[in-house]
C-alpha cells in the first residue's frame, strides 16, 4: 500500500518535523512497508468482532473527587526551557 | 428570495468537581499561576491519568436530565495538536464512543414549545491559559499558566434544529438552567464555566440541503450569542445575494465592533488524528449506577414552571422568573407554606427581593410575614417595603422591627371613627362643600386623617369611614 510523497510531508508537518529531502523518499518507503505489514490483518474475518481499543477486558478504575495538592511547583517549572516568574515562557504563537 | 438559518450549538460546561478530571489538583478559580498543577496535568513523562468518578456522575446526570441514552461503554480518545497551552500535545476527549447520545431539550418560543435535539454529550479535559507578554502586536513570548489543564468539561452538542437567534438564545438559557439546577456546573459565563460555539448556515426557504456553515467562537454571554448569530446570518445572506459563496471557516465574534471576523486558519490544523487513549480503559457504566443517579435528578425548570402555575395559580411569566433559580423557587414555596394567602402576592414579593433571596440574606419567614401583615391590613405596602429593607440592614426579625418602628397601621374601625370625627368637626366648610357635590374634597379629608394619625391609618379604610360618615 504505497503512500504518496505529499502524505509523508503532510504527516511530517502535523508532527512539526522538518525532513531533509533525502529522508522523504526513505520514510515514504518505510511507512508504506509498515502499512503493508499491518494490512495482513485484512485477511482475517473480523465480522462480529468488537473493535479492540484496549488489550485487557476491564473498565477504567476511578478516583474519588478529593483534592491533594502536588505542592512542588518549582519541580515542575525546573523542567521548562524558559520561565518567567511562575509561568512557563513559550515562543509567541502566530496564527497562520 | 427568502432565507432561513440553520443553527447548531456546542456548549462546553465546566463540571463542578473539586479536583481535576484525571488528577487530584484543585479546580478552584483564581489560584496563583501554575499553583494547581502536578506531573499528570503538566504532561510529564511516565504519568498516568485516573478518572474522577464525580465527573462521570455529573455527566450522566446531565444526560438523564436531557433524555439522552447513557452509553454502557464509552472510550476516551486523544485529540492531537500542538499548542503551548496543551503540554501533552493532545487533549483527552471522547470521539467515536461518547458517554451519551440522542436526547433533547424543550424550549419556549413564540408562545409554543419547540424540541431541540441533542446529538451527543462527551467528557474531556480543558487546556491551559496563555497570557501574552507586553503589547500584543510586538509580543515576543507568551506565558503559560496550566492551572486549567485537565479541569473537567463536558461538551453538549445540539442538532442543527434552531432557525433563529432567539431560538438559539432560548436553548442556551434552558440548558444553562438545567445544568445549574442539577448542580453539575456553576454556570458562570464570565469565568468560562459555560461557553458556547455556534455552527450557522443559511438556505433558501423550502430547500432541504444545508448551506455551507461557519463556526462562531468567542461569545461569552447569551446576548452576545444572539447578536453574533444575527450578524452572521445577515452576512451570509448578503454574500449569497451578491452572487458570492459562503466559505467554511471559523469566525471570531468581536463584541465591541459587533461583527464576526474570519480566523483564517489552515484547514490541516483540524487534522486531529484521534485514536483511543491507551492510558485509559473504556468507561463502563452499569444499569444500577444509572438508576442510582436517576434518583438524584431534581425537578427540571420546565416541569417546575408548569407545576408552580398549576399548584399556586400564578401566571406562567411569574413562575418562569421564580424557576429561573432553584433557590428562588424553593424560597417561594417555603414562604407560601408559612403563610398561605394569595400566592400571587408572595410571588411578587419573592421576585421583588430576588437578589437578596438568591444571595441568602432573606428568610422565607420575612416574606411570609410581610405578605400576611399587608393582606390583613396591619401594615401598608410602603411600610412593608421599608421593613424588609430594615431586616436586610439590621438582621432583626420583621415583626420585631414592625413593632419597634411603630409601623403598624390603624385598621381598627372604632379608632378610625374617632380620628375621622375629629377632622370632620374641625373642617365644617369642607364638609358643606363635599355635601354640595365637590367630590374631590374626599382626598383632602383622607390627607388630614392620615396626617393626624402620623401616617399610621390604613388609607383604604379611612376612605370607607369617610364615605360612610359624609354620605
Coordinates of C-alpha atoms in Angstrom, one line a residue:
Chain A
X1 CA 0.0 0.0 0.0
X2 CA 2.1 2.9 -1.3
X3 CA 1.6 6.2 0.3
X4 CA 2.4 9.4 -1.6
X5 CA 5.2 11.9 -1.1
X6 CA 2.5 14.5 -0.2
X7 CA 1.2 12.3 2.5
X8 CA 4.6 12.0 4.1
X9 CA 5.1 15.8 4.0
X10 CA 1.6 16.3 5.5
X11 CA 2.2 13.9 8.4
X12 CA 5.6 15.5 9.0
X13 CA 4.0 18.9 9.1
X14 CA 1.4 17.7 11.6
X15 CA 4.2 16.3 13.8
X16 CA 6.2 19.5 13.4
X17 CA 9.1 17.6 11.9
X18 CA 11.3 19.1 9.2
X19 CA 12.5 16.4 6.8
X20 CA 15.6 16.7 4.6
X21 CA 14.8 15.8 1.0
X22 CA 16.8 12.6 1.3
X23 CA 14.6 11.3 4.1
X24 CA 11.3 11.9 2.4
X25 CA 11.7 9.1 0.0
X26 CA 13.2 6.7 2.6
X27 CA 10.3 7.4 5.0
X28 CA 7.8 7.0 2.2
X29 CA 9.1 3.5 1.6
X30 CA 9.3 2.6 5.2
X31 CA 5.8 3.9 6.1
X32 CA 4.4 2.0 3.0
X33 CA 6.1 -1.2 4.2
X34 CA 4.6 -0.8 7.7
X35 CA 1.1 -0.3 6.3
X36 CA 1.6 -3.3 4.1
X37 CA 2.6 -5.4 7.1
X38 CA -0.4 -4.3 9.1
X39 CA -2.6 -4.9 6.1
X40 CA -2.1 -8.6 6.5
X41 CA -4.8 -8.4 9.2
X42 CA -7.3 -7.7 6.5
X43 CA -7.1 -11.4 5.6
X44 CA -8.9 -12.3 8.9
X45 CA -12.7 -12.4 9.0
X46 CA -13.5 -9.9 11.8
X47 CA -17.3 -9.8 11.3
X48 CA -18.9 -9.7 14.7
X49 CA -15.7 -8.8 16.5
X50 CA -15.9 -5.6 18.6
X51 CA -13.1 -3.2 17.8
X52 CA -10.3 -3.7 20.3
X53 CA -9.2 -0.4 21.7
X54 CA -7.5 -1.9 24.7
X55 CA -5.9 -5.4 25.2
X56 CA -7.4 -6.0 28.7
X57 CA -11.1 -6.6 29.3
X58 CA -12.0 -4.3 32.2
X59 CA -13.4 -0.9 32.8
X60 CA -11.3 2.1 33.8
X61 CA -10.7 2.4 37.6
X62 CA -11.9 5.6 39.3
X63 CA -10.6 8.0 41.9
X64 CA -12.7 9.9 44.4
X65 CA -13.2 13.6 43.9
X66 CA -10.6 14.6 46.6
X67 CA -8.1 17.4 46.2
X68 CA -4.5 16.5 47.0
X69 CA -2.2 19.4 46.1
X70 CA 1.1 18.3 44.5
X71 CA 2.8 21.1 46.3
X72 CA 6.1 21.4 44.3
X73 CA 5.5 23.9 41.6
X74 CA 9.3 24.5 41.4
X75 CA 10.0 20.9 40.4
X76 CA 7.6 21.3 37.5
X77 CA 8.9 24.7 36.4
X78 CA 12.5 23.4 36.7
X79 CA 11.9 21.2 33.7
X80 CA 11.0 24.2 31.5
X81 CA 13.5 25.5 28.9
X82 CA 12.4 29.0 29.8
X83 CA 10.2 30.6 32.5
X84 CA 9.1 34.0 33.8
X85 CA 8.2 34.1 37.5
X86 CA 5.8 31.2 37.9
X87 CA 4.8 30.8 34.3
X88 CA 6.2 28.7 31.5
X89 CA 7.6 31.1 28.9
X90 CA 6.9 30.0 25.3
X91 CA 7.6 31.5 21.9
X92 CA 4.8 33.8 20.8
X93 CA 2.2 31.9 18.8
X94 CA 1.4 33.3 15.4
X95 CA -1.8 32.0 13.9
X96 CA -1.3 31.2 10.2
Chain B
X1 CA -35.6 35.1 -2.1
X2 CA -36.5 34.2 1.4
X3 CA -33.7 32.6 3.5
X4 CA -33.8 30.7 6.8
X5 CA -30.9 30.0 9.1
X6 CA -29.8 26.6 10.4
X7 CA -28.1 26.8 13.8
X8 CA -26.5 24.1 15.9
X9 CA -24.8 24.9 19.2
X10 CA -21.9 23.3 21.1
X11 CA -21.7 24.1 24.8
X12 CA -18.6 23.4 26.9
X13 CA -19.6 23.3 30.6
X14 CA -17.1 23.0 33.4
X15 CA -18.2 20.3 35.8
X16 CA -18.3 21.5 39.4
X17 CA -15.9 18.9 40.8
X18 CA -13.4 19.9 43.5
X19 CA -10.5 18.1 41.7
X20 CA -9.5 17.8 38.1
X21 CA -10.7 15.1 35.8
X22 CA -7.6 12.9 35.7
X23 CA -5.5 14.1 38.7
X24 CA -6.0 15.4 42.3
X25 CA -5.2 19.0 41.6
X26 CA -7.8 21.6 42.7
X27 CA -10.1 23.2 40.1
X28 CA -10.5 26.4 42.1
X29 CA -10.6 29.6 40.1
X30 CA -8.1 32.4 40.6
X31 CA -5.2 30.4 42.1
X32 CA -1.6 31.6 41.7
X33 CA -0.1 30.8 38.2
X34 CA 0.6 27.1 38.0
X35 CA -0.4 26.7 41.7
X36 CA -2.9 24.0 40.7
X37 CA -0.6 21.7 38.7
X38 CA 1.1 18.4 39.1
X39 CA 3.2 16.0 36.9
X40 CA -0.1 14.5 35.4
X41 CA -1.7 17.7 34.2
X42 CA 1.5 19.2 33.0
X43 CA 2.2 16.1 30.9
X44 CA 5.4 14.9 32.5
X45 CA 6.7 11.6 31.1
X46 CA 5.6 8.3 32.7
X47 CA 2.5 9.7 34.4
X48 CA -1.0 8.0 34.2
X49 CA -4.4 9.7 34.2
X50 CA -7.0 8.3 36.6
X51 CA -10.7 9.2 36.0
X52 CA -12.6 11.3 38.6
X53 CA -15.8 9.3 39.4
X54 CA -17.7 12.6 40.2
X55 CA -17.1 14.0 36.8
X56 CA -18.6 10.9 35.3
X57 CA -21.6 11.1 37.6
X58 CA -22.2 14.8 36.7
X59 CA -22.1 13.9 33.0
X60 CA -24.5 11.0 33.4
X61 CA -27.0 13.1 35.4
X62 CA -26.9 15.8 32.6
X63 CA -27.5 13.0 30.1
X64 CA -30.5 11.8 32.1
X65 CA -31.9 15.3 32.6
X66 CA -31.8 15.9 28.8
X67 CA -33.3 12.5 27.9
X68 CA -30.1 11.1 26.4
X69 CA -29.2 7.4 26.2
X70 CA -26.3 6.8 28.5
X71 CA -23.8 4.5 26.8
X72 CA -22.8 1.4 28.8
X73 CA -19.3 1.6 27.3
X74 CA -17.5 4.7 26.1
X75 CA -13.9 5.3 25.2
X76 CA -11.5 8.2 25.8
X77 CA -9.6 9.4 22.8
X78 CA -6.6 11.6 22.2
X79 CA -7.1 14.7 20.1
X80 CA -3.7 15.6 18.8
X81 CA -2.5 19.1 18.1
X82 CA 0.4 21.4 19.1
X83 CA -0.2 24.4 21.2
X84 CA 1.6 25.7 24.2
X85 CA -1.5 25.6 26.4
X86 CA -1.6 21.9 25.9
X87 CA 1.6 20.3 27.4
X88 CA 0.9 16.7 26.4
X89 CA 0.3 17.8 22.7
X90 CA -3.0 16.0 22.9
X91 CA -6.3 16.7 24.7
X92 CA -8.0 13.7 26.3
X93 CA -11.6 13.7 24.9
X94 CA -14.1 11.3 23.6
X95 CA -14.7 10.8 19.9
X96 CA -16.4 7.8 18.3
X97 CA -17.9 6.5 21.5
X98 CA -19.1 9.3 23.8
X99 CA -20.8 8.8 27.1
X100 CA -24.3 9.9 25.9
X101 CA -26.2 10.1 22.7
X102 CA -29.6 11.2 21.4
X103 CA -31.5 13.5 23.8
X104 CA -33.5 16.7 23.7
X105 CA -34.3 19.9 25.4
X106 CA -37.7 21.7 25.1
X107 CA -37.7 25.5 24.7
X108 CA -40.5 28.0 24.7
X109 CA -40.6 30.3 21.6
X110 CA -43.4 32.5 20.3
X111 CA -45.8 31.1 22.9
X112 CA -45.3 27.5 21.8
X113 CA -42.9 24.7 22.7
X114 CA -40.1 23.6 20.4
X115 CA -37.9 20.5 20.8
X116 CA -34.2 20.9 20.2
X117 CA -32.3 17.6 19.7
X118 CA -29.1 16.8 21.5
X119 CA -26.7 14.8 19.3
X120 CA -24.2 13.8 22.0
X121 CA -22.5 14.6 25.3
X122 CA -18.9 13.7 25.9
X123 CA -16.3 14.3 28.6
X124 CA -12.9 16.0 28.1
X125 CA -10.2 18.0 29.8
X126 CA -9.7 21.7 29.4
X127 CA -6.4 23.3 28.2
X128 CA -4.3 25.9 30.0
X129 CA -4.3 29.7 29.6
X130 CA -1.8 31.8 27.7
X131 CA -1.0 35.4 28.7
X132 CA 0.8 37.5 26.1
X133 CA 3.9 39.3 27.2
X134 CA 3.8 43.0 26.7
X135 CA 1.8 44.7 23.9
X136 CA 0.1 42.1 21.8
X137 CA 1.4 43.4 18.5
X138 CA 5.1 43.2 19.4
X139 CA 4.9 40.4 22.0
X140 CA 8.0 38.1 21.8
X141 CA 6.7 35.5 24.1
X142 CA 3.6 34.1 25.8
X143 CA 3.3 32.9 29.4
X144 CA 1.6 29.6 30.0
X145 CA -0.4 29.1 33.2
X146 CA -1.5 25.4 33.3
X147 CA -4.0 25.6 36.2
X148 CA -6.9 25.0 33.8
X149 CA -5.2 22.0 32.2
X150 CA -7.4 18.9 32.9
X151 CA -10.2 20.8 34.5
X152 CA -13.2 18.6 33.7
X153 CA -15.5 19.7 30.9
X154 CA -18.5 18.2 29.2
X155 CA -19.3 19.1 25.7
X156 CA -23.0 19.1 24.8
X157 CA -23.7 19.2 21.0
X158 CA -27.1 20.1 19.7
X159 CA -28.7 19.0 16.5
X160 CA -29.0 21.8 13.9
X161 CA -32.6 22.3 14.9
X162 CA -32.7 26.1 15.6
X163 CA -33.8 28.6 13.0
X164 CA -33.4 32.0 14.6
X165 CA -31.0 33.7 17.1
X166 CA -33.9 33.8 19.6
X167 CA -34.3 30.0 19.5
X168 CA -30.5 29.7 20.0
X169 CA -30.7 32.0 23.0
X170 CA -33.7 30.2 24.4
X171 CA -31.9 26.8 24.1
X172 CA -28.8 28.1 25.8
X173 CA -30.7 29.6 28.7
X174 CA -32.7 26.5 29.2
X175 CA -29.6 24.3 29.0
X176 CA -27.8 26.6 31.4
X177 CA -30.8 26.4 33.9
X178 CA -30.8 22.6 33.7
X179 CA -27.0 22.4 34.5
X180 CA -27.3 24.8 37.4
X181 CA -30.4 23.0 38.7
X182 CA -28.5 19.7 38.6
X183 CA -25.6 21.4 40.4
X184 CA -23.2 19.9 37.9
X185 CA -21.9 23.3 36.6
X186 CA -21.9 26.7 38.3
X187 CA -22.9 28.4 35.1
X188 CA -20.6 31.3 35.5
X189 CA -20.1 32.6 31.9
X190 CA -17.5 35.3 32.9
X191 CA -15.2 32.8 34.4
X192 CA -15.7 30.5 31.4
X193 CA -17.7 27.7 33.2
X194 CA -20.3 27.8 30.4
X195 CA -19.0 28.5 26.9
X196 CA -20.7 28.3 23.6
X197 CA -19.7 27.8 20.0
X198 CA -22.2 28.1 17.2
X199 CA -22.5 26.5 13.7
X200 CA -24.6 28.5 11.4
X201 CA -25.6 28.4 7.8
X202 CA -28.4 29.8 5.6
X203 CA -30.5 28.2 2.9
X204 CA -33.4 29.3 0.8
X205 CA -36.7 28.6 2.5
X206 CA -38.0 25.2 1.2
X207 CA -34.6 23.9 0.4
X208 CA -33.7 20.8 2.4
X209 CA -29.9 20.6 1.9
X210 CA -27.8 22.7 4.3
X211 CA -25.7 25.6 3.1
X212 CA -22.0 26.0 3.9
X213 CA -21.6 26.7 7.6
X214 CA -19.4 29.0 9.6
X215 CA -18.3 28.2 13.1
X216 CA -18.6 31.1 15.5
X217 CA -16.5 31.4 18.6
X218 CA -15.7 33.9 21.4
X219 CA -19.2 34.7 22.6
X220 CA -19.3 35.0 26.3
X221 CA -22.9 35.9 27.1
X222 CA -26.3 34.8 26.0
X223 CA -26.9 38.3 24.4
X224 CA -23.6 38.1 22.5
X225 CA -24.5 34.7 21.1
X226 CA -27.8 36.1 19.8
X227 CA -26.1 39.2 18.4
X228 CA -23.3 37.2 16.8
X229 CA -25.9 34.9 15.2
X230 CA -27.9 37.8 13.9
X231 CA -24.9 39.4 12.4
X232 CA -23.6 36.2 10.8
X233 CA -26.9 35.2 9.3
X234 CA -27.2 38.7 7.7
X235 CA -23.6 38.5 6.4
X236 CA -24.2 35.1 4.8
X237 CA -27.5 36.1 3.2
X238 CA -25.9 39.3 1.8
X239 CA -23.0 37.3 0.3
X240 CA -25.3 34.9 -1.4
X241 CA -27.5 37.8 -2.7
X242 CA -24.3 39.4 -4.1
X243 CA -23.6 36.2 -6.0
X244 CA -20.7 35.2 -3.8
X245 CA -20.1 32.0 -1.8
X246 CA -20.0 31.4 1.9
X247 CA -16.7 29.8 2.9
X248 CA -16.5 27.1 5.5
X249 CA -14.4 28.7 8.3
X250 CA -14.1 29.6 11.9
X251 CA -15.1 33.2 12.8
X252 CA -14.5 35.1 16.0
X253 CA -17.2 37.4 17.4
X254 CA -15.8 40.9 18.2
X255 CA -18.3 42.2 20.8
X256 CA -17.0 45.8 20.7
X257 CA -17.3 46.1 16.9
X258 CA -20.4 43.9 16.7
X259 CA -19.0 41.8 13.8
X260 CA -17.6 38.3 13.2
X261 CA -14.1 38.1 11.8
X262 CA -12.5 35.2 9.9
X263 CA -9.7 33.4 11.8
X264 CA -8.0 32.3 8.5
X265 CA -6.6 29.1 9.9
X266 CA -5.1 26.4 7.7
X267 CA -7.6 23.5 7.2
X268 CA -4.9 21.0 8.1
X269 CA -4.8 22.4 11.7
X270 CA -8.1 20.4 12.1
X271 CA -6.4 17.1 11.3
X272 CA -6.6 15.9 14.9
X273 CA -5.7 12.2 14.3
X274 CA -8.0 10.9 17.1
X275 CA -7.2 7.5 18.5
X276 CA -8.3 5.6 21.7
X277 CA -6.1 6.7 24.6
X278 CA -4.1 3.6 25.6
X279 CA -3.7 5.1 29.1
X280 CA -7.4 5.0 29.9
X281 CA -9.5 1.8 29.8
X282 CA -13.1 2.1 28.5
X283 CA -15.6 3.8 30.8
X284 CA -18.1 1.1 31.8
X285 CA -21.4 2.3 33.2
X286 CA -23.9 -0.3 34.5
X287 CA -27.7 -0.1 34.9
X288 CA -27.7 0.1 38.7
X289 CA -25.3 3.1 38.7
X290 CA -27.6 4.8 36.1
X291 CA -30.7 4.2 38.2
X292 CA -28.9 5.4 41.3
X293 CA -28.1 8.6 39.6
X294 CA -31.6 8.9 38.0
X295 CA -33.0 9.0 41.6
X296 CA -30.9 12.2 42.3
X297 CA -32.4 14.2 39.4
X298 CA -34.4 17.2 40.8
X299 CA -37.5 18.7 39.1
X300 CA -36.3 20.4 35.9
X301 CA -37.1 24.1 35.1
X302 CA -39.8 23.4 32.5
X303 CA -41.6 21.0 34.9
X304 CA -41.3 23.4 37.8
X305 CA -42.8 26.3 35.8
X306 CA -45.8 24.1 34.8
X307 CA -46.2 22.9 38.4
X308 CA -45.9 26.3 40.1
X309 CA -48.6 27.6 37.7
X310 CA -50.9 24.7 38.4
X311 CA -50.4 24.4 42.1
X312 CA -50.4 28.1 43.1
X313 CA -52.4 29.6 40.2
X314 CA -49.7 32.2 39.4
X315 CA -49.1 33.5 35.9
X316 CA -46.5 31.5 33.9
X317 CA -44.4 34.7 33.5
X318 CA -44.0 34.8 37.3
X319 CA -43.5 31.1 37.5
X320 CA -40.7 31.5 34.9
X321 CA -38.9 34.1 36.9
X322 CA -39.2 32.1 40.1
X323 CA -38.0 28.9 38.4
X324 CA -35.0 30.7 36.8
X325 CA -33.3 29.9 40.1
X326 CA -33.8 26.7 42.1
X327 CA -33.1 28.6 45.3
X328 CA -35.7 31.3 44.4
X329 CA -38.4 28.8 43.6
X330 CA -37.7 26.8 46.8
X331 CA -37.9 30.1 48.8
X332 CA -41.2 31.0 47.2
X333 CA -42.7 27.6 48.1
X334 CA -41.5 27.8 51.7
X335 CA -42.9 31.3 52.1
X336 CA -46.2 30.3 50.6
X337 CA -46.3 27.4 53.0
X338 CA -45.7 29.6 56.0
X339 CA -48.5 32.0 55.0
X340 CA -51.0 30.6 52.5
X341 CA -52.6 33.9 51.5
X342 CA -52.7 35.0 47.9
X343 CA -49.7 33.2 46.3
X344 CA -49.5 35.9 43.6
X345 CA -48.6 38.5 46.3
X346 CA -46.0 36.1 47.7
X347 CA -44.6 35.6 44.2
X348 CA -44.4 39.3 43.6
X349 CA -42.5 39.8 46.8
X350 CA -40.1 37.0 46.1
X351 CA -39.4 38.4 42.6
X352 CA -39.0 42.0 44.0
X353 CA -36.4 40.8 46.6
X354 CA -34.9 38.2 44.1
X355 CA -31.3 39.3 44.6
X356 CA -31.4 39.1 48.3
X357 CA -33.2 35.8 48.2
X358 CA -30.6 34.2 45.9
X359 CA -27.8 35.7 48.0
X360 CA -29.4 34.0 51.0
X361 CA -29.8 37.2 53.1
X362 CA -33.6 37.0 53.5
X363 CA -35.6 34.3 55.2
X364 CA -38.9 32.9 53.9
X365 CA -40.4 34.0 57.2
X366 CA -39.7 37.6 56.4
X367 CA -41.6 37.5 53.1
X368 CA -44.4 35.4 54.6
X369 CA -44.9 37.9 57.5
X370 CA -44.7 40.9 55.1
X371 CA -47.4 39.4 52.9
X372 CA -49.6 38.3 55.8
X373 CA -49.4 41.7 57.6
X374 CA -50.2 43.5 54.4
X375 CA -53.1 41.3 53.5
X376 CA -54.5 41.7 57.0
X377 CA -54.1 45.5 56.7
X378 CA -51.8 45.6 59.7
X379 CA -49.2 47.5 57.6
X380 CA -49.2 49.5 54.4
X381 CA -47.3 48.5 51.2
X382 CA -44.8 51.3 51.9
X383 CA -44.2 50.2 55.4
X384 CA -43.7 46.6 54.3
X385 CA -41.0 47.6 51.8
X386 CA -39.3 49.8 54.4
X387 CA -39.4 46.9 57.0
X388 CA -37.9 44.4 54.6
X389 CA -35.1 46.9 53.9
X390 CA -34.6 47.2 57.6
X391 CA -34.5 43.4 58.0
X392 CA -31.7 43.3 55.4
X393 CA -29.7 46.1 57.0
X394 CA -30.2 45.1 60.7
X395 CA -30.8 41.4 60.6
X396 CA -33.6 41.7 63.1
X397 CA -36.9 39.8 62.7
X398 CA -39.6 41.5 60.6
X399 CA -42.3 41.7 63.3
X400 CA -39.9 42.9 66.0
X401 CA -39.0 45.8 63.7
X402 CA -42.6 46.4 62.8
X403 CA -43.5 47.0 66.5
X404 CA -40.3 48.8 67.3
X405 CA -40.7 51.2 64.4
X406 CA -44.4 51.7 65.2
X407 CA -45.3 51.0 61.6
X408 CA -48.5 49.1 62.2
X409 CA -51.5 50.7 60.5
X410 CA -54.6 51.6 62.4
X411 CA -57.2 49.4 60.9
X412 CA -59.4 49.3 64.0
X413 CA -62.7 50.9 63.0
X414 CA -63.5 52.5 66.3
X415 CA -60.1 54.2 66.4
X416 CA -60.5 55.4 62.9
X417 CA -64.1 56.6 63.7
X418 CA -62.6 58.9 66.4
X419 CA -60.0 60.3 64.1
X420 CA -62.4 61.0 61.3
X421 CA -64.9 62.6 63.7
X422 CA -62.2 64.9 64.9
X423 CA -61.2 66.0 61.4
X424 CA -64.8 66.5 60.2
X425 CA -65.6 68.6 63.3
X426 CA -62.6 70.8 62.5
X427 CA -63.5 71.4 58.9
X428 CA -67.2 72.4 58.6
X429 CA -66.7 74.4 55.4
X430 CA -65.2 71.5 53.6
X431 CA -67.9 69.2 54.9
X432 CA -70.5 71.5 53.4
X433 CA -68.6 71.8 50.2
X434 CA -68.3 68.0 49.8
X435 CA -72.0 67.5 50.6
X436 CA -72.8 70.2 47.9
X437 CA -71.1 68.0 45.3
X438 CA -67.3 68.7 45.5
X439 CA -66.4 65.0 45.5
X440 CA -62.7 66.0 45.1
X441 CA -62.6 67.1 48.7
X442 CA -62.5 63.4 49.8
X443 CA -58.8 63.3 49.2
X444 CA -58.4 66.4 51.4
X445 CA -60.1 64.6 54.3
X446 CA -58.0 61.4 53.7
X447 CA -54.9 63.6 53.8
X448 CA -56.0 65.3 57.0
X449 CA -56.8 62.0 58.7
X450 CA -53.5 60.4 57.6
X451 CA -51.7 63.5 58.9
X452 CA -53.5 63.3 62.2
X453 CA -52.6 59.6 62.5
X454 CA -49.0 60.3 61.6
X455 CA -49.3 58.0 58.6
X456 CA -50.5 55.0 60.6
X457 CA -54.1 54.9 59.5
X458 CA -55.0 52.4 56.8
X459 CA -55.8 54.7 53.9
X460 CA -58.3 52.3 52.3
X461 CA -60.3 52.0 55.5
X462 CA -60.1 55.8 56.1
X463 CA -61.8 56.3 52.8
X464 CA -64.5 53.9 53.7
X465 CA -65.2 55.5 57.1
X466 CA -65.2 59.0 55.5
X467 CA -67.7 58.0 52.8
X468 CA -69.9 56.4 55.4
X469 CA -69.9 59.4 57.7
X470 CA -70.3 62.0 54.9
X471 CA -72.7 60.1 52.8

